[in-house]
JSON list of C-alpha atoms in Angstrom, two decimals:
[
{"chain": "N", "resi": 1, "resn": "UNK", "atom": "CA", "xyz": [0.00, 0.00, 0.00]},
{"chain": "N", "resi": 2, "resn": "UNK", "atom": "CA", "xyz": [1.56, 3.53, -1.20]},
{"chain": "N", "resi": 3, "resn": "UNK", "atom": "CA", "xyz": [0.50, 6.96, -1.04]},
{"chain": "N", "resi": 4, "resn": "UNK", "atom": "CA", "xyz": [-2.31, 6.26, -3.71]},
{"chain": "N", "resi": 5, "resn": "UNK", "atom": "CA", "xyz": [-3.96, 3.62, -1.69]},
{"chain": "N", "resi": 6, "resn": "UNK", "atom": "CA", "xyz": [-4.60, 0.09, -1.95]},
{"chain": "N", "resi": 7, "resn": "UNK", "atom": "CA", "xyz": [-4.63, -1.35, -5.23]},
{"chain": "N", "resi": 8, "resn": "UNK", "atom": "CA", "xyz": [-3.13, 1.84, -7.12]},
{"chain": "N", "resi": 9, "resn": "UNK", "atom": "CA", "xyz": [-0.06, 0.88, -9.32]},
{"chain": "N", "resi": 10, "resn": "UNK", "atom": "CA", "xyz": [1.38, 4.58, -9.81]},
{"chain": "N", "resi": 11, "resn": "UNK", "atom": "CA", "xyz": [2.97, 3.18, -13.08]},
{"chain": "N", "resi": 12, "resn": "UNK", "atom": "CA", "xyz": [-0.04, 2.74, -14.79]},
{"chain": "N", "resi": 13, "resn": "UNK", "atom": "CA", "xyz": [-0.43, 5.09, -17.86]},
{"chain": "N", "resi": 14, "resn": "UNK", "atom": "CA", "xyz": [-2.60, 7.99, -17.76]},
{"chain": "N", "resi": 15, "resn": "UNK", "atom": "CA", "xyz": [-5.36, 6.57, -20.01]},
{"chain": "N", "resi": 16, "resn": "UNK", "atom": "CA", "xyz": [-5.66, 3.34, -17.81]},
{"chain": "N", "resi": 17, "resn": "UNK", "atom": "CA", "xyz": [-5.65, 5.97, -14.61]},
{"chain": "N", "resi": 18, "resn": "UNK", "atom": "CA", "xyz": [-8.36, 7.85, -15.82]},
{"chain": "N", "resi": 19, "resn": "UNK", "atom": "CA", "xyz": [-10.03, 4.38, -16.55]},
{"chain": "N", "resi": 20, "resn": "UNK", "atom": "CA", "xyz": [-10.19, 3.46, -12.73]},
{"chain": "N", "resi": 21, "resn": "UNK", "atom": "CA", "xyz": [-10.89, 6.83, -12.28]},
{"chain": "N", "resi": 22, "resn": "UNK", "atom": "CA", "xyz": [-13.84, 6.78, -14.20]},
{"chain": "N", "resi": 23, "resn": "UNK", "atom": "CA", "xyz": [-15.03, 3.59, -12.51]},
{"chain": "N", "resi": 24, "resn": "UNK", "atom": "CA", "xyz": [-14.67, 5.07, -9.06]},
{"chain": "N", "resi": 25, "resn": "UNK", "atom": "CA", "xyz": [-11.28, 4.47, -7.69]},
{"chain": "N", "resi": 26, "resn": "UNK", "atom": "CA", "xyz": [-10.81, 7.76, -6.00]},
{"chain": "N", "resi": 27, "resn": "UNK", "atom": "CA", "xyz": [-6.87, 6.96, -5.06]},
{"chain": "N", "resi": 28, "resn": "UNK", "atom": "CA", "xyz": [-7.24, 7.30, -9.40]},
{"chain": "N", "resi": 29, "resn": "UNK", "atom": "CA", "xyz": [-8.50, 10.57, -9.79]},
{"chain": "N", "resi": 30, "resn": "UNK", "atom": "CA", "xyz": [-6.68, 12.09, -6.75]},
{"chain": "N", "resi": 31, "resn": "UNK", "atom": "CA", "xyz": [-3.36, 11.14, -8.95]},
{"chain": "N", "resi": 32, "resn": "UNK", "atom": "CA", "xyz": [-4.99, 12.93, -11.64]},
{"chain": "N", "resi": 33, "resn": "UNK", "atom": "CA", "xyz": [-5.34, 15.75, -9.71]},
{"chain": "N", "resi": 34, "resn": "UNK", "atom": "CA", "xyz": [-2.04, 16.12, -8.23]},
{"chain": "N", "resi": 35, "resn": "UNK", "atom": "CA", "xyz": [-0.68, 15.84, -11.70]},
{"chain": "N", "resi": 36, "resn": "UNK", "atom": "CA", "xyz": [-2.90, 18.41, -13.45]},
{"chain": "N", "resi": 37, "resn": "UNK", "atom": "CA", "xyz": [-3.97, 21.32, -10.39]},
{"chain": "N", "resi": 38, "resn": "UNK", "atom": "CA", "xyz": [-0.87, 23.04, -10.63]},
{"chain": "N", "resi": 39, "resn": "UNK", "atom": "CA", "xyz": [-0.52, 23.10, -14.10]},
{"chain": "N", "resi": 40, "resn": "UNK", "atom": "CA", "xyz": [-4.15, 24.18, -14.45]},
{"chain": "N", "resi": 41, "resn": "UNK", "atom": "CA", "xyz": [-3.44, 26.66, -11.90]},
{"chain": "N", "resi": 42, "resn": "UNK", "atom": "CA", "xyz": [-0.41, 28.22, -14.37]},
{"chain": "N", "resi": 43, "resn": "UNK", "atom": "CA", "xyz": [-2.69, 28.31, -17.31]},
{"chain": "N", "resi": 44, "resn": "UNK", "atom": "CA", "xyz": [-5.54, 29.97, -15.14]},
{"chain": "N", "resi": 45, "resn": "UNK", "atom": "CA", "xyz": [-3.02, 32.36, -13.46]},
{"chain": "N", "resi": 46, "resn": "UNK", "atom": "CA", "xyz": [-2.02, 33.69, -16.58]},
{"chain": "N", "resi": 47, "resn": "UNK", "atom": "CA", "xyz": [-4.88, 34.06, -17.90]},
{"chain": "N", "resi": 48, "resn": "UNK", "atom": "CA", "xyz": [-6.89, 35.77, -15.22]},
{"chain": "N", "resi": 49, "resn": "UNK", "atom": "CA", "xyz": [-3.81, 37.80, -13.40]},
{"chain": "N", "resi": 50, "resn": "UNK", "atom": "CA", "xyz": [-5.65, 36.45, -10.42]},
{"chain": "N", "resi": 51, "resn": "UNK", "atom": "CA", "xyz": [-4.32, 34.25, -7.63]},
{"chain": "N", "resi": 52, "resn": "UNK", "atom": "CA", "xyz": [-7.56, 34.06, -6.13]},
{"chain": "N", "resi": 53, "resn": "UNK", "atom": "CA", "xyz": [-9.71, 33.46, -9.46]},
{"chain": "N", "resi": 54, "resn": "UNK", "atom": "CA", "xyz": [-7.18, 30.84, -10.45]},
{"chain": "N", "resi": 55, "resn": "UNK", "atom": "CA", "xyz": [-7.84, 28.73, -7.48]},
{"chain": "N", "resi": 56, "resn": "UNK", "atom": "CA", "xyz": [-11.22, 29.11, -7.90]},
{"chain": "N", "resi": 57, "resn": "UNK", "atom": "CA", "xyz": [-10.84, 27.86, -11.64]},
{"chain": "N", "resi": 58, "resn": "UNK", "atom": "CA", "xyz": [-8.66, 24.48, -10.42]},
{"chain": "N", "resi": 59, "resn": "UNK", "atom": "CA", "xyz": [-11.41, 24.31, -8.09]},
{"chain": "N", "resi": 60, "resn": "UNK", "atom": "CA", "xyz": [-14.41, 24.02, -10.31]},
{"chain": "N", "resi": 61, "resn": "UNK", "atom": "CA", "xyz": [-12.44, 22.59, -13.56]},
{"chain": "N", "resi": 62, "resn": "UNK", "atom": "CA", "xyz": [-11.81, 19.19, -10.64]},
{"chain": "N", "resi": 63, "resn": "UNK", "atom": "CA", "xyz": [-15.39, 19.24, -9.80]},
{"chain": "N", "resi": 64, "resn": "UNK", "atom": "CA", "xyz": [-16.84, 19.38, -13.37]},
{"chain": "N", "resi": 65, "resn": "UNK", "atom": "CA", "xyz": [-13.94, 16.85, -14.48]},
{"chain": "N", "resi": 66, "resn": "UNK", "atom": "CA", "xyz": [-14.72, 14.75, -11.90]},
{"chain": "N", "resi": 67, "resn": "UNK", "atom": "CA", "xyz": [-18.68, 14.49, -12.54]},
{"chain": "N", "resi": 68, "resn": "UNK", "atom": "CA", "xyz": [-18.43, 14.60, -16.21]},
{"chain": "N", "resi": 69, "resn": "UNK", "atom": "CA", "xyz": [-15.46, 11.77, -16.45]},
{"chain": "N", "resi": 70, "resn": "UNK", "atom": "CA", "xyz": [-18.19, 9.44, -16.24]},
{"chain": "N", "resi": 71, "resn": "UNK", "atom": "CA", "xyz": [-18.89, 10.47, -20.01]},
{"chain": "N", "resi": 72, "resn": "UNK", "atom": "CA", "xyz": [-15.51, 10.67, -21.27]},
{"chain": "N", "resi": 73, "resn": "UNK", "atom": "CA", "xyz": [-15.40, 8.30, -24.02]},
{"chain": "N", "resi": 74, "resn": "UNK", "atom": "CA", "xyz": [-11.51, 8.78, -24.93]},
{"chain": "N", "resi": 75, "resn": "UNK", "atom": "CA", "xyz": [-9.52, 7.91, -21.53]},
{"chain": "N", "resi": 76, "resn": "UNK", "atom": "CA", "xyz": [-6.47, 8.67, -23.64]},
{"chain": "N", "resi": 77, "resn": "UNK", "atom": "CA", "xyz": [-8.39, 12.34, -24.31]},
{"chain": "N", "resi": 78, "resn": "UNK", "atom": "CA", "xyz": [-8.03, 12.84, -20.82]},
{"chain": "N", "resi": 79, "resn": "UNK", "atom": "CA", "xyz": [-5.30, 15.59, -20.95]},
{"chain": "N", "resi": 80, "resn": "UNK", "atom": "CA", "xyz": [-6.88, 18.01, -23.56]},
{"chain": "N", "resi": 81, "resn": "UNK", "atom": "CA", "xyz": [-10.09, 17.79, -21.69]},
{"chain": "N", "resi": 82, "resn": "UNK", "atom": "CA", "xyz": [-9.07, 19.00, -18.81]},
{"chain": "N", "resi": 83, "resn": "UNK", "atom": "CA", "xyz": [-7.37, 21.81, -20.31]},
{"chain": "N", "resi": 84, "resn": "UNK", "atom": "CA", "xyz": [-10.15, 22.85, -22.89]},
{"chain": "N", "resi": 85, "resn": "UNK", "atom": "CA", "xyz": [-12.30, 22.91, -19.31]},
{"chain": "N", "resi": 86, "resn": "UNK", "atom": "CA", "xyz": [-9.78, 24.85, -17.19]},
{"chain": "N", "resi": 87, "resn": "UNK", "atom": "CA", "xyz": [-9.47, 27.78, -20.90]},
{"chain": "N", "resi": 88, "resn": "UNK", "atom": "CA", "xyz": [-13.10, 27.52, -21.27]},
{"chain": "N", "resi": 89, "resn": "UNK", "atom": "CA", "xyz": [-13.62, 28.68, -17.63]},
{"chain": "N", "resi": 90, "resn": "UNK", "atom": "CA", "xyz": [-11.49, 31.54, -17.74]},
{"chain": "N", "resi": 91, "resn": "UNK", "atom": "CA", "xyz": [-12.44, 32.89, -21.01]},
{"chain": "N", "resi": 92, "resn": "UNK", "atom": "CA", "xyz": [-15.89, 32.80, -19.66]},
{"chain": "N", "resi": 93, "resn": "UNK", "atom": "CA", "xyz": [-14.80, 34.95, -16.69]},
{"chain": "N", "resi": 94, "resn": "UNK", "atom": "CA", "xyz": [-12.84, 37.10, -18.68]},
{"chain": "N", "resi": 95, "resn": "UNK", "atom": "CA", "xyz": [-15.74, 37.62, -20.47]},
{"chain": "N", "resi": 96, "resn": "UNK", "atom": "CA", "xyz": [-18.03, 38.67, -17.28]},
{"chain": "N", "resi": 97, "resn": "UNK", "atom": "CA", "xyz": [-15.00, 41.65, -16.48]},
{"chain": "N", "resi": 98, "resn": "UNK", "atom": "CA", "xyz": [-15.67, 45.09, -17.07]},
{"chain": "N", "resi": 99, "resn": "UNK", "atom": "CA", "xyz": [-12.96, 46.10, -19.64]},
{"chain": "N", "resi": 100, "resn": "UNK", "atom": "CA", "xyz": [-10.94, 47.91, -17.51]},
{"chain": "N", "resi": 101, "resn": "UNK", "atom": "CA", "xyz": [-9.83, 45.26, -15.30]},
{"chain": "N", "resi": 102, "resn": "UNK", "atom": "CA", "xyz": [-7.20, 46.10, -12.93]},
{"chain": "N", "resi": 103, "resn": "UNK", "atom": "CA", "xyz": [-4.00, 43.85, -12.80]},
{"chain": "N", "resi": 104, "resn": "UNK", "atom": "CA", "xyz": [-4.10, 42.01, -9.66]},
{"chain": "N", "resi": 105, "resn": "UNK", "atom": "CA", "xyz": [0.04, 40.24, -10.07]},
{"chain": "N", "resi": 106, "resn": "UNK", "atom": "CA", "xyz": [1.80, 40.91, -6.40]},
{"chain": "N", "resi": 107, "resn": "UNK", "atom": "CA", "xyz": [5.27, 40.32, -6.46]},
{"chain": "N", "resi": 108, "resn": "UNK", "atom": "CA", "xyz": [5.54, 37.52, -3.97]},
{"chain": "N", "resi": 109, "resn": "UNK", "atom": "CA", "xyz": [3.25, 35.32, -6.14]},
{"chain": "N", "resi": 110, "resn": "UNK", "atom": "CA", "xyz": [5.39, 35.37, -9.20]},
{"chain": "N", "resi": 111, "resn": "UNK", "atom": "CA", "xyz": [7.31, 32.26, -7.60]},
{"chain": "N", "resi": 112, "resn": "UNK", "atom": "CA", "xyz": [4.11, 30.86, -9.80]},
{"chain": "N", "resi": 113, "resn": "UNK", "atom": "CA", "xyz": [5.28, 31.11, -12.86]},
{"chain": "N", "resi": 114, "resn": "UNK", "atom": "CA", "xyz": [6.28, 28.43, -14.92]},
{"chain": "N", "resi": 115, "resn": "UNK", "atom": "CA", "xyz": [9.66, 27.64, -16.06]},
{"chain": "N", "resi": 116, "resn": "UNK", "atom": "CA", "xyz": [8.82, 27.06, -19.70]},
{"chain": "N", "resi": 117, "resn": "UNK", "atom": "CA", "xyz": [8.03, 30.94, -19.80]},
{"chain": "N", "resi": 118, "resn": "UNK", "atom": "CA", "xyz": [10.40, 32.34, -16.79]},
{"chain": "N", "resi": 119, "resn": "UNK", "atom": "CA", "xyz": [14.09, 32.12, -16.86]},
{"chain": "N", "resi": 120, "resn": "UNK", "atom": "CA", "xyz": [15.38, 30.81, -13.63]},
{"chain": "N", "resi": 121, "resn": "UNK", "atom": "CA", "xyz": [17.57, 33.45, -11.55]},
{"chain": "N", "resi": 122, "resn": "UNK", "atom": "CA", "xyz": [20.83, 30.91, -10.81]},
{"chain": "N", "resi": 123, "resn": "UNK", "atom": "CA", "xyz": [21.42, 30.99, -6.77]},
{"chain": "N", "resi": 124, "resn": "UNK", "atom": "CA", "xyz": [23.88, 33.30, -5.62]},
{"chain": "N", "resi": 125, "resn": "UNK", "atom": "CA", "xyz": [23.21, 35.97, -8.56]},
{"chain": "N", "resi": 126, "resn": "UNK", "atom": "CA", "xyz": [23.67, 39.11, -8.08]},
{"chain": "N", "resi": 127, "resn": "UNK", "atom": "CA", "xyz": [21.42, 41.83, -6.66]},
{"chain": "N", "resi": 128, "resn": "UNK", "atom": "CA", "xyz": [21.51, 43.23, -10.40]},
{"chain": "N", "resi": 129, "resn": "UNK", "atom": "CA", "xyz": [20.54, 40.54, -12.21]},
{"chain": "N", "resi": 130, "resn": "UNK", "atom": "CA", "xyz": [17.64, 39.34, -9.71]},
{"chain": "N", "resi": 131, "resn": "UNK", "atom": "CA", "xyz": [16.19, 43.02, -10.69]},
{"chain": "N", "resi": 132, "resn": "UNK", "atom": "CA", "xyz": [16.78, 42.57, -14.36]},
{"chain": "N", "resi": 133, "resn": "UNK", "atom": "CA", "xyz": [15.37, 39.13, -14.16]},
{"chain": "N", "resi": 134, "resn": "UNK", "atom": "CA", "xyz": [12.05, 40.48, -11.78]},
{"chain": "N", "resi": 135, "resn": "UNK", "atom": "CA", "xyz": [11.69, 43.71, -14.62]},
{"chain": "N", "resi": 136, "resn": "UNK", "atom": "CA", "xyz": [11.79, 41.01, -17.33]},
{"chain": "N", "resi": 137, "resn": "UNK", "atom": "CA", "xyz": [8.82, 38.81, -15.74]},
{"chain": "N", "resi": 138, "resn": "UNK", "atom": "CA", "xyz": [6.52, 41.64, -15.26]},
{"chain": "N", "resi": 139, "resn": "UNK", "atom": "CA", "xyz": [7.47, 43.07, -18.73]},
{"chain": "N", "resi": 140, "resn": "UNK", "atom": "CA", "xyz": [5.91, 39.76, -19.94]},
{"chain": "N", "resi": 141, "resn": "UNK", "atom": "CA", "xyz": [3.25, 40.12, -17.76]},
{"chain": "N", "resi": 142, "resn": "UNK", "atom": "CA", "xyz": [2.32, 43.41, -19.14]},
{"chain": "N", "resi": 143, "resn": "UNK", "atom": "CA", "xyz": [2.81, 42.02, -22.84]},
{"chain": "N", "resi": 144, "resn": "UNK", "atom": "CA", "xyz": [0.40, 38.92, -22.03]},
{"chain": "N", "resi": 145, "resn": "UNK", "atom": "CA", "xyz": [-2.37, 41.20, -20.70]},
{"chain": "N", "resi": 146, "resn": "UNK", "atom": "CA", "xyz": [-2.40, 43.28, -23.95]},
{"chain": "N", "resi": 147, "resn": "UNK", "atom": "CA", "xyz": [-3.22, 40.01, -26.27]},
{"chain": "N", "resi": 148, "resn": "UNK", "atom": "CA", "xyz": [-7.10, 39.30, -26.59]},
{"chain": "N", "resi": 149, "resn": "UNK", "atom": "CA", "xyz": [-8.38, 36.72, -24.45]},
{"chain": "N", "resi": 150, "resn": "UNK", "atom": "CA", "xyz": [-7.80, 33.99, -27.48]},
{"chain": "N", "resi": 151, "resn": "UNK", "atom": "CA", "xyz": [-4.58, 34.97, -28.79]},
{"chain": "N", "resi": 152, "resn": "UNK", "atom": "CA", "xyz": [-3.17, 34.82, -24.73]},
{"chain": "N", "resi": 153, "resn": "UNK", "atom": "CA", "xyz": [-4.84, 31.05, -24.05]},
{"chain": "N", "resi": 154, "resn": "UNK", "atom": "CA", "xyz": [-3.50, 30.37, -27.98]},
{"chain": "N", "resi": 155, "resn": "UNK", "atom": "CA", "xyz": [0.42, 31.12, -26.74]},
{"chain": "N", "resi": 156, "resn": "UNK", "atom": "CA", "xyz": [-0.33, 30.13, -23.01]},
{"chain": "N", "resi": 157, "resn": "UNK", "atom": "CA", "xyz": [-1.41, 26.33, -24.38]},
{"chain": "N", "resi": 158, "resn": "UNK", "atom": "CA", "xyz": [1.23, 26.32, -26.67]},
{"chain": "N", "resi": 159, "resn": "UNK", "atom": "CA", "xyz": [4.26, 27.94, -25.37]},
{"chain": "N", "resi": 160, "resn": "UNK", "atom": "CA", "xyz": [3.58, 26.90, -21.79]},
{"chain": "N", "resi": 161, "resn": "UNK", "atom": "CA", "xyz": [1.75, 23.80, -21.94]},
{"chain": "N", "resi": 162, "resn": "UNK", "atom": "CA", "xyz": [2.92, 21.92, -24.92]},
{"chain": "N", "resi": 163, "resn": "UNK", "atom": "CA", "xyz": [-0.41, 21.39, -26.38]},
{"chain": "N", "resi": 164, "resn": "UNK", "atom": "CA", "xyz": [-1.01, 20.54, -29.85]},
{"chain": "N", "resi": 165, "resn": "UNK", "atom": "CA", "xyz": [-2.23, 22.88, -32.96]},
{"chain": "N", "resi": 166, "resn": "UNK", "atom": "CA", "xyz": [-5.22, 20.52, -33.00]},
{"chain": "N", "resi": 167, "resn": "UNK", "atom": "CA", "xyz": [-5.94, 20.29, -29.08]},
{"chain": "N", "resi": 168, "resn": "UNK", "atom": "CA", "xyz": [-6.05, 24.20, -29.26]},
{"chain": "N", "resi": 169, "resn": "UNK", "atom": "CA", "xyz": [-8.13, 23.99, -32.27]},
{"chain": "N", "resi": 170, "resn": "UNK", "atom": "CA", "xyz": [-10.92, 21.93, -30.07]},
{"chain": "N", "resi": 171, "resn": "UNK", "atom": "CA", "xyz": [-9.81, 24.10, -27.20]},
{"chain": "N", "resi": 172, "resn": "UNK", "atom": "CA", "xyz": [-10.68, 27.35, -28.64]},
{"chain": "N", "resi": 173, "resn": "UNK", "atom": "CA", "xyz": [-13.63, 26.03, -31.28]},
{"chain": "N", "resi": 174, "resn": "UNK", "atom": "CA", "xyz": [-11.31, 27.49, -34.28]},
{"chain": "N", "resi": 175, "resn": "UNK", "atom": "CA", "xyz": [-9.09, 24.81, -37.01]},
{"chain": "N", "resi": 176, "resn": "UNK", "atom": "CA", "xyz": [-5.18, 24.15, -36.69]},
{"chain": "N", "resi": 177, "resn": "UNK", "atom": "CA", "xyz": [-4.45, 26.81, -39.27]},
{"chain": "N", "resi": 178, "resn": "UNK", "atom": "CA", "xyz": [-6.81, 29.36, -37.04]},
{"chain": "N", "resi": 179, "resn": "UNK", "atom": "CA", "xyz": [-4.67, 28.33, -34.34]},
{"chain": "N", "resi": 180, "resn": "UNK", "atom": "CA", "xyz": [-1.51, 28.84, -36.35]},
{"chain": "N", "resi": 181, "resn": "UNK", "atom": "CA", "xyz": [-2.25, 32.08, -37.27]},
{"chain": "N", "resi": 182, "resn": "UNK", "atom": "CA", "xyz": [-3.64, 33.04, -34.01]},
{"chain": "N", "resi": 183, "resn": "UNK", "atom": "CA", "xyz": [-0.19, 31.53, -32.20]},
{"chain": "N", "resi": 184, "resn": "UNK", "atom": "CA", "xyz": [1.89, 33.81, -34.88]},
{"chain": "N", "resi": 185, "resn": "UNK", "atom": "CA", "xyz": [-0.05, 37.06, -34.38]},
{"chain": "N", "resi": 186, "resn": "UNK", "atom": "CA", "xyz": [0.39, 36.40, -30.22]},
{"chain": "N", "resi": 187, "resn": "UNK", "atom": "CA", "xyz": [4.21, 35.06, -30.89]},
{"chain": "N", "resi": 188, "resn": "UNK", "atom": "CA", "xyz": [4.65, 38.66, -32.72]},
{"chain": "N", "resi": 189, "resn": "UNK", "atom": "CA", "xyz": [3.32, 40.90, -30.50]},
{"chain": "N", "resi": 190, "resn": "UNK", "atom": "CA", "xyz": [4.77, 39.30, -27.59]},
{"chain": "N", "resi": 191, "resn": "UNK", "atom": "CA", "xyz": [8.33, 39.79, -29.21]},
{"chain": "N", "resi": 192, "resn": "UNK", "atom": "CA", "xyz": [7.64, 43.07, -29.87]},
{"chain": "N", "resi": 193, "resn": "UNK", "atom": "CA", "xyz": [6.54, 43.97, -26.23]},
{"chain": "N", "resi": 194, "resn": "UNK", "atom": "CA", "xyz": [9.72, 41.61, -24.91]},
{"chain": "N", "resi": 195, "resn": "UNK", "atom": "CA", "xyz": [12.51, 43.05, -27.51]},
{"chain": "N", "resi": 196, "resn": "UNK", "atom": "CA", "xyz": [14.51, 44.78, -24.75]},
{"chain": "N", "resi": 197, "resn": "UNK", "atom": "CA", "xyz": [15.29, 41.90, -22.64]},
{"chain": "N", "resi": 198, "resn": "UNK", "atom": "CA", "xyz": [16.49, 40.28, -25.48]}
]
């Protein structure tokens, strides 16, 4: 007996996870939380600016997953469905702001943001380069909030969350070569808004 519970082989793959999962083996879908909440977190984080709305999102993207996994037909689909849920829910709220939402970042949350989009500061740097490195993160920051609501979860799934031109595509109700264009338009604006750190 592990950490999972009795019964759980934590080298199952995903698909075969979200199998017992579906069948009621909650030791199954609490590994399938603790390998998506964070990232959904990330993705929601990003998205809203909000630490408080992006708990809320991880929040009620587990509770629909969990009642609608039931009706998953593709275990192997697992993945994309979680994240089209977590995009879905955040564009909705985005949608429900007033357009002159205020951007809620503090500094001491910005330990949340992922490595795929954040250079690391090495331990030890200097004082210097931790300031150059903090300026650079909220430069991005600032960039991301300036894309529309699809262009930003277009880069965000991509660039942060490895998810595929077709994924996206289901993701954001628009085909591969929407997303593709989408992705460049975002990908150009962001280097634009980011050319001085580079």
């Amino acid at each position: 007996m592990g950490d999972h519970g009795p019964g759980f082989e934590p080298d199952l793959d995903e698909g075969s996870i979200v199998a017992r999962a579906q069948d009621g083996d909650l030791a199954a879908f609490e590994h399938l939380v603790l390998t998506y909440q964070y990232k959904i977190f990330r993705l929601a984080y990003r998205m809203l600016n909000d630490h408080g709305e992006a708990e809320d999102i991880v929040q009620e993207t587990l509770t629909t997953s969990w009642r609608g996994l039931p009706m998953l037909a593709d275990v192997d689909a697992f993945g994309g469905w979680i994240y089209r849920l977590a995009t879905n829910k955040c564009l909705d709220l985005l949608r429900k702001r007033s357009a002159h939402a205020v951007n809620c970042i503090q500094p001491e949350d910005m330990d949340t943001i992922p490595e795929a989009c954040a250079r690391a500061v090495p331990a030890g740097s200097d004082p210097a380069h931790e300031a150059e490195w903090s300026a650079e993160q909220d430069g991005l920051t600032a960039v991301l909030n300036t894309l529309p609501p699809a262009q930003r979860a277009c880069w965000l799934l991509r660039e942060m969350h490895g998810r595929s031109y077709a994924e996206i595509g289901v993701t954001l109700k628009i085909s591969p070569t929407a997303v593709r264009g989408t992705l460049a338009r975002a990908r150009h604006q962001i280097a634009g808004g980011m050319s001085e750190w580079r």
